[in-house]
mmCIF file of C-alpha atoms in Angstrom:
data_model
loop_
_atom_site.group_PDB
_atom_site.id
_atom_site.type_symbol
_atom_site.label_atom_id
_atom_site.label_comp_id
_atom_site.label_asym_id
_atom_site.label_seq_id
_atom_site.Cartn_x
_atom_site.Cartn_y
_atom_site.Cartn_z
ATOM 1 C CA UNK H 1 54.294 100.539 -93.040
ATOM 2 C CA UNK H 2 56.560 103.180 -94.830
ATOM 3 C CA UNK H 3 56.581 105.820 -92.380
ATOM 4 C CA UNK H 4 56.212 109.429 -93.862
ATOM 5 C CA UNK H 5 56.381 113.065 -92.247
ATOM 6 C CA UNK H 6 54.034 114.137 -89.441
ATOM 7 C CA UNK H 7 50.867 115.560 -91.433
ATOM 8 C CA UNK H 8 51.041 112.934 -94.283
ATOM 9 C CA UNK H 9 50.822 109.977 -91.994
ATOM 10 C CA UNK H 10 46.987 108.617 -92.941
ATOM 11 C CA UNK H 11 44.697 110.287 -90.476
ATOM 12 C CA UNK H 12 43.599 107.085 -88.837
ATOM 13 C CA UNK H 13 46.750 105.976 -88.481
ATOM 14 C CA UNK H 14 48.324 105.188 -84.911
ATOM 15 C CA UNK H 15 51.435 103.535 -82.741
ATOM 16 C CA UNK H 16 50.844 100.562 -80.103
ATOM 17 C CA UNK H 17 54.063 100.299 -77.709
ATOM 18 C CA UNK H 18 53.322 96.531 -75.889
ATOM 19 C CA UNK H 19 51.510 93.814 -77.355
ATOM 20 C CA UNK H 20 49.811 92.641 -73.759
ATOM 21 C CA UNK H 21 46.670 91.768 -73.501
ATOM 22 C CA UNK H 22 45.501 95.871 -73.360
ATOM 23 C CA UNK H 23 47.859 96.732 -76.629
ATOM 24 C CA UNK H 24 47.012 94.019 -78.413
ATOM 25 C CA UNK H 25 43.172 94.651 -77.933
ATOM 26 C CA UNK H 26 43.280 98.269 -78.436
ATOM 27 C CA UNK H 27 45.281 97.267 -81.665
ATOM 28 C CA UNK H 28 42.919 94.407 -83.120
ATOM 29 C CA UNK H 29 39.544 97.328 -82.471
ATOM 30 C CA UNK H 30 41.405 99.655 -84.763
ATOM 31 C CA UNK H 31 42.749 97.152 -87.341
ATOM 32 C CA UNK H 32 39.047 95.713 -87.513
ATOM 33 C CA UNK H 33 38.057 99.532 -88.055
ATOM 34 C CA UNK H 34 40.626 100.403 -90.804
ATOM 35 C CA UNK H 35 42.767 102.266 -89.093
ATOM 36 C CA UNK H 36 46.469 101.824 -89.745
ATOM 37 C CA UNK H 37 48.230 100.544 -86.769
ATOM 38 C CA UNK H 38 52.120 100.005 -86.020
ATOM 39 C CA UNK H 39 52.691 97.624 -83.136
ATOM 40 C CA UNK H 40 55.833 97.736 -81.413
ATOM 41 C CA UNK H 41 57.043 95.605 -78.774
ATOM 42 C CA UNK H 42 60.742 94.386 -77.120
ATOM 43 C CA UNK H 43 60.165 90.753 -77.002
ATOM 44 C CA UNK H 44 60.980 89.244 -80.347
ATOM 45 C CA UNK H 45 58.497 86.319 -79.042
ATOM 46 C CA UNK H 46 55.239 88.684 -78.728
ATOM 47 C CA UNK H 47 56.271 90.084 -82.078
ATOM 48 C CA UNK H 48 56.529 86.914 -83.847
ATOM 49 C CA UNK H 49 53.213 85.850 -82.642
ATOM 50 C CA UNK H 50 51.176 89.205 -83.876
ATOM 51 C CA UNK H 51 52.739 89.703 -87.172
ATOM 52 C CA UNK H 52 50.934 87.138 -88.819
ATOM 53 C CA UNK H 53 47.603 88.833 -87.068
ATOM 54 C CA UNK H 54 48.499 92.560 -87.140
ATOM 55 C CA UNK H 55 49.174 93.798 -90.252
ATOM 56 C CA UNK H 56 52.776 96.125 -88.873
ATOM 57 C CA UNK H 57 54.446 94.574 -86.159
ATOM 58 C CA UNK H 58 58.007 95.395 -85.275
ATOM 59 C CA UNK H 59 60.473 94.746 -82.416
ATOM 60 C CA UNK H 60 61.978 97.483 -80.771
ATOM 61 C CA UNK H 61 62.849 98.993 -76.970
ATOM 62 C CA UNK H 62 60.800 102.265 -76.560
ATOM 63 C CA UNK H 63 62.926 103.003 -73.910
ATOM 64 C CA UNK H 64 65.363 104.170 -76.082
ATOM 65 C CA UNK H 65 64.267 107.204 -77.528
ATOM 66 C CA UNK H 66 66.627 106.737 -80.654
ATOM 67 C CA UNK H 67 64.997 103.380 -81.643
ATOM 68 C CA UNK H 68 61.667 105.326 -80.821
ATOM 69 C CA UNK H 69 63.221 107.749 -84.122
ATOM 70 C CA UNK H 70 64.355 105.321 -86.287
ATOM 71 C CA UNK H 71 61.019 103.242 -87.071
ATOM 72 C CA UNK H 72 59.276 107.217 -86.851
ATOM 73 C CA UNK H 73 57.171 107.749 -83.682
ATOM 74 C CA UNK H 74 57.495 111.396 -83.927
ATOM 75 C CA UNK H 75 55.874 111.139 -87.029
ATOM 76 C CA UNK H 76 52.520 109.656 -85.561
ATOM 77 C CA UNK H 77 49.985 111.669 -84.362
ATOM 78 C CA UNK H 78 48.698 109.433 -81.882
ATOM 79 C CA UNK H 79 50.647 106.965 -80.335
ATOM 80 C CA UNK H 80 49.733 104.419 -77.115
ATOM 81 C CA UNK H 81 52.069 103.502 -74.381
ATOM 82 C CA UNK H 82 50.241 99.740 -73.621
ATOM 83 C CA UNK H 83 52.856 99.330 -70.848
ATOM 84 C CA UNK H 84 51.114 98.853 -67.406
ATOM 85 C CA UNK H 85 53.389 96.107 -65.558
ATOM 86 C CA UNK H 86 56.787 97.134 -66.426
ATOM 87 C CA UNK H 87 56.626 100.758 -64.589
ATOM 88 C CA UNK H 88 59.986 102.001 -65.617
ATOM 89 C CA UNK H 89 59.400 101.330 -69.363
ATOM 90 C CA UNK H 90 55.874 102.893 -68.833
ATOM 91 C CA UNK H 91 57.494 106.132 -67.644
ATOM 92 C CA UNK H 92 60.477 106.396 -70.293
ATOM 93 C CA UNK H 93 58.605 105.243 -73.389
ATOM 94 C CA UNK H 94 56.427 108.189 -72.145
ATOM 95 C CA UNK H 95 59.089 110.407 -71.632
ATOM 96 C CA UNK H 96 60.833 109.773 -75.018
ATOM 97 C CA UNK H 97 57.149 110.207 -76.876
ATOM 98 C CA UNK H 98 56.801 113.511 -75.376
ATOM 99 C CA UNK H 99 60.332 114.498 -76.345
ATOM 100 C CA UNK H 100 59.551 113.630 -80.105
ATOM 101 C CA UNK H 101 56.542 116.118 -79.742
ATOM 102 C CA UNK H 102 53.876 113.194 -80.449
ATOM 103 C CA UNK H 103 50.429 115.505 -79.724
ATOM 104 C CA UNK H 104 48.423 112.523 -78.553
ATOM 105 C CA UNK H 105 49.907 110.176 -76.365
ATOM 106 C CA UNK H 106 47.455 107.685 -74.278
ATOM 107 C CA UNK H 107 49.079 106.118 -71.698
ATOM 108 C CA UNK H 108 48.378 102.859 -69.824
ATOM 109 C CA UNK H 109 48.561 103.033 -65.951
ATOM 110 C CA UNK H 110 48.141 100.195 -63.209
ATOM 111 C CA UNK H 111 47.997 102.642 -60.483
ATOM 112 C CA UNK H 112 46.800 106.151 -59.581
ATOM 113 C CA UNK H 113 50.535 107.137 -58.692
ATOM 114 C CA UNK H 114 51.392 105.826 -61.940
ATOM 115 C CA UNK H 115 48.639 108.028 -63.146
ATOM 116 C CA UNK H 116 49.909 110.996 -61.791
ATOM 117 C CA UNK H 117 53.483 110.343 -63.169
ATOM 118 C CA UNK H 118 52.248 109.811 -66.856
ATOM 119 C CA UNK H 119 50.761 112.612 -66.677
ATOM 120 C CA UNK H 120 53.352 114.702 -64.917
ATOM 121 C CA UNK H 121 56.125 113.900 -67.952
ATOM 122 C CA UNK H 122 53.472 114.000 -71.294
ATOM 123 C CA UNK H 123 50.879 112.047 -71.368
ATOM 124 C CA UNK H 124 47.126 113.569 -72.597
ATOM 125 C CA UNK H 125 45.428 110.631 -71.747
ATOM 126 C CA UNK H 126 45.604 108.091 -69.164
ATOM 127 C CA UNK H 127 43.703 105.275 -69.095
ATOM 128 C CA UNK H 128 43.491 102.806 -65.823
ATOM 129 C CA UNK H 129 41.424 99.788 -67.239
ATOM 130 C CA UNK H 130 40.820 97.783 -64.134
ATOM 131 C CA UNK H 131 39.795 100.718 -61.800
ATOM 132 C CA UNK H 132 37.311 102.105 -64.885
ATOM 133 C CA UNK H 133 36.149 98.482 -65.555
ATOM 134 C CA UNK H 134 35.398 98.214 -62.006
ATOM 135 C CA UNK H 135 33.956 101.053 -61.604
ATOM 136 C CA UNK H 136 31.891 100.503 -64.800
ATOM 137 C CA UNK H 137 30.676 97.377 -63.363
ATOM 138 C CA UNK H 138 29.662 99.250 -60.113
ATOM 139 C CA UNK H 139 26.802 101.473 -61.971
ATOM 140 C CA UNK H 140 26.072 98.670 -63.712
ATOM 141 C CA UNK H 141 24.802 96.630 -60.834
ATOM 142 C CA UNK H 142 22.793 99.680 -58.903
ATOM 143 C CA UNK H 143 20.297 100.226 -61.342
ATOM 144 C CA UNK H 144 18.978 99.114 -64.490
ATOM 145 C CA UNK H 145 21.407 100.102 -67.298
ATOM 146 C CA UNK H 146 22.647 97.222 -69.419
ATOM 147 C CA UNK H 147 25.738 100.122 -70.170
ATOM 148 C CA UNK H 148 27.954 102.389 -68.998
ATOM 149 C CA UNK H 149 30.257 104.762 -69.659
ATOM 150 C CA UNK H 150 32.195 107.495 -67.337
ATOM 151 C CA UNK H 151 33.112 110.213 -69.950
ATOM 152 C CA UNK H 152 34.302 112.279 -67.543
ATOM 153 C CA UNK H 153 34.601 112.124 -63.826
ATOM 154 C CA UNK H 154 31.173 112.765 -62.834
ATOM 155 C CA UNK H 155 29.020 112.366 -66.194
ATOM 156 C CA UNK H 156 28.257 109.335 -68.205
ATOM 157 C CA UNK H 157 26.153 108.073 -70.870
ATOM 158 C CA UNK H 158 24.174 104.391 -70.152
ATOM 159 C CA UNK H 159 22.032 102.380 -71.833
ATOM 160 C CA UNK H 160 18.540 100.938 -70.627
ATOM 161 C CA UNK H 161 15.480 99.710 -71.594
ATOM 162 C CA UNK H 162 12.540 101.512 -71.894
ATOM 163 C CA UNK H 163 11.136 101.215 -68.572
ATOM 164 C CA UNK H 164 6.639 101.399 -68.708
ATOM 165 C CA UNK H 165 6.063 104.498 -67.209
ATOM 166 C CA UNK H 166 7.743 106.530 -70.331
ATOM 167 C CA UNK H 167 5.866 104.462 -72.654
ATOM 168 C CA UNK H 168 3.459 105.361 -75.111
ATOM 169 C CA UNK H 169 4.772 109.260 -74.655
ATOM 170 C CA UNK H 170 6.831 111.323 -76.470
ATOM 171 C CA UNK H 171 9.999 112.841 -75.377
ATOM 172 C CA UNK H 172 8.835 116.090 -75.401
ATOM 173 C CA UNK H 173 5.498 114.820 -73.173
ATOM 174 C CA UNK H 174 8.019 113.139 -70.792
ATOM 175 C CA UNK H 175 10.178 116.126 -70.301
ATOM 176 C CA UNK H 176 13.582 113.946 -68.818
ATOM 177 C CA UNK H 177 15.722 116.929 -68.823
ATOM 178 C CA UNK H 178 13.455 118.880 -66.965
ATOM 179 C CA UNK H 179 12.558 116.340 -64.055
ATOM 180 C CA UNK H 180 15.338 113.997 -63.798
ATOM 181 C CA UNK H 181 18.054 115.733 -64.976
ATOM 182 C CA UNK H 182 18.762 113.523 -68.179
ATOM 183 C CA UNK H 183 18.597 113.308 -71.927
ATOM 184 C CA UNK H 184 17.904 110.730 -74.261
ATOM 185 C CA UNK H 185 20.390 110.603 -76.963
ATOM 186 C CA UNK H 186 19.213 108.307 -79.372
ATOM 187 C CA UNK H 187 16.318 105.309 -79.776
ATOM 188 C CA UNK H 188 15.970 101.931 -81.095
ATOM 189 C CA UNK H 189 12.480 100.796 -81.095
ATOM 190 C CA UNK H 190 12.042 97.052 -80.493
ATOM 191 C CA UNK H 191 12.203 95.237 -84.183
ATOM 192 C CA UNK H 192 14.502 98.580 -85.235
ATOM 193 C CA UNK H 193 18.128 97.832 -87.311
ATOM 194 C CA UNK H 194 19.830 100.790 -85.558
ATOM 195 C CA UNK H 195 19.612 103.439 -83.159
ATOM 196 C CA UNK H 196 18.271 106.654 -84.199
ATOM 197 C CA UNK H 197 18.646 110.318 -82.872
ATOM 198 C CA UNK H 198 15.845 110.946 -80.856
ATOM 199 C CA UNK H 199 13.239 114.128 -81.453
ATOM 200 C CA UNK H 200 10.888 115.598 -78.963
ATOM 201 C CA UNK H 201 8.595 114.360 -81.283
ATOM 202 C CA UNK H 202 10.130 110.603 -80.152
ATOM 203 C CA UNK H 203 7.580 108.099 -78.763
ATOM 204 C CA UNK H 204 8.766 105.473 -76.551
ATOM 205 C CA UNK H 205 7.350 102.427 -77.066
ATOM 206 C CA UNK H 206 7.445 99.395 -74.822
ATOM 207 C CA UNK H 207 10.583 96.846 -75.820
ATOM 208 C CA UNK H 208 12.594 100.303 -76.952
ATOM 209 C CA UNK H 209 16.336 100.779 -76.098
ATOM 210 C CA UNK H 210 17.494 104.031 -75.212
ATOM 211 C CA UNK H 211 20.793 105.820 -74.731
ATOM 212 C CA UNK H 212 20.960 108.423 -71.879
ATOM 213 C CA UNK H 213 23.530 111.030 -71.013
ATOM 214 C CA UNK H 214 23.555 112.574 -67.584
ATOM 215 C CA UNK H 215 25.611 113.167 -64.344
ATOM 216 C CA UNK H 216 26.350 110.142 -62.708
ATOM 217 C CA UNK H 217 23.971 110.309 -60.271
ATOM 218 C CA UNK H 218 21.483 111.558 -61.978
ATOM 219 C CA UNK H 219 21.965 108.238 -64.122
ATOM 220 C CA UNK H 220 21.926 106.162 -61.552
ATOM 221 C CA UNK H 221 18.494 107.578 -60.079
ATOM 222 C CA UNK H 222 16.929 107.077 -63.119
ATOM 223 C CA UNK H 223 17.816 103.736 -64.470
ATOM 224 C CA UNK H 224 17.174 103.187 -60.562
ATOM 225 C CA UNK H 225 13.424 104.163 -60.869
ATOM 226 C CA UNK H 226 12.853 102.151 -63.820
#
């Protein structure tokens, strides 16, 4: 990757610091999706073993914030800090990515101190995948979405079945918003290629799937009803 000035870096293009299990999926999803990825790591090992997978791979100790400058992380955009066991790297590759002005930095944290810390010293975005998977899995099992996602703390959008008492209405008929408190986003009716925004005009049909934003709760008394 020849690394150019901040602004003429290709839009979709990103850094990875650690090539775990977490930095190494987060940079596989964006390779798959075009996006231009450098993936840096310490260990000349985990580097060795993703080059021939990732298409920029290259070994290097974030926690030095001149070896940060010389392969051009200030010049990313974006950049994520995939560190979650080594807590001391965490915090100084973090550090040193906020001292090179990087304007998005997403952060990897294993605890809610760890949280706190990231975000104390520059991080935007801090991600805790076990808590959110588990917590994921939680509204998962209560009712009867088949997905979840918290997109803030306290609303989410899911994904459910049509249950049989909205079908053979349309969305306007039903009126969600107005009596449950949610909104369907989008459609696929059973046999369909893809979903599709929905319309009042929208009829639900039995075998539909539909995608639902609302607060939490709300959510979960609805998918809970179905």
């Amino acid at each position: 990757m020849s690394v150019k000035r901040r602004g003429t870096l290709d839009a979709h293009s990103v850094l990875i610091i650690g090539l775990g299990r977490f930095g190494t999926s987060v940079a596989r999803t964006l390779t798959e999706q075009g996006w231009e990825v450098l993936a840096v790591d310490q260990s000349g090992e985990l580097v060795q073993k993703w080059s021939d997978v990732l298409t920029h791979v290259v070994q290097a100790d974030s926690t030095d914030v001149d070896a940060l400058r010389q392969i051009g992380a200030g010049d990313f955009e974006r950049a994520v800090v995939a560190i979650g066991s080594h807590l001391e790297a965490s915090i100084l590759t973090t550090a040193n990515l906020a001292d090179l002005e990087v304007p998005s930095v997403w952060a990897k944290a294993m605890t809610k101190q760890h949280a706190r810390i990231l975000e104390r010293i520059g991080a935007h975005h801090v991600v805790l995948p076990e808590r959110d998977m588990g917590a994921r899995i939680g509204r998962l099992l209560v009712g009867s979405l088949t997905d979840y996602y918290e997109l803030e703390s306290g609303f989410g959008i899911g994904r459910m079945g049509a249950p049989d008492r909205l079908c053979g209405k349309t969305l306007a008929e039903l009126s969600l918003r107005g009596r449950y408190g949610v909104t369907v986003v989008a459609v696929k009716h059973q046999g369909g290629g893809t979903f599709e925004d929905a319309r009042p005009e929208t009829r639900i049909e039995r075998g539909d799937q539909l995608v639902i934003s609302g607060s939490t709760e709300r959510l979960q008394q609805f998918s809970g009803r179905a």
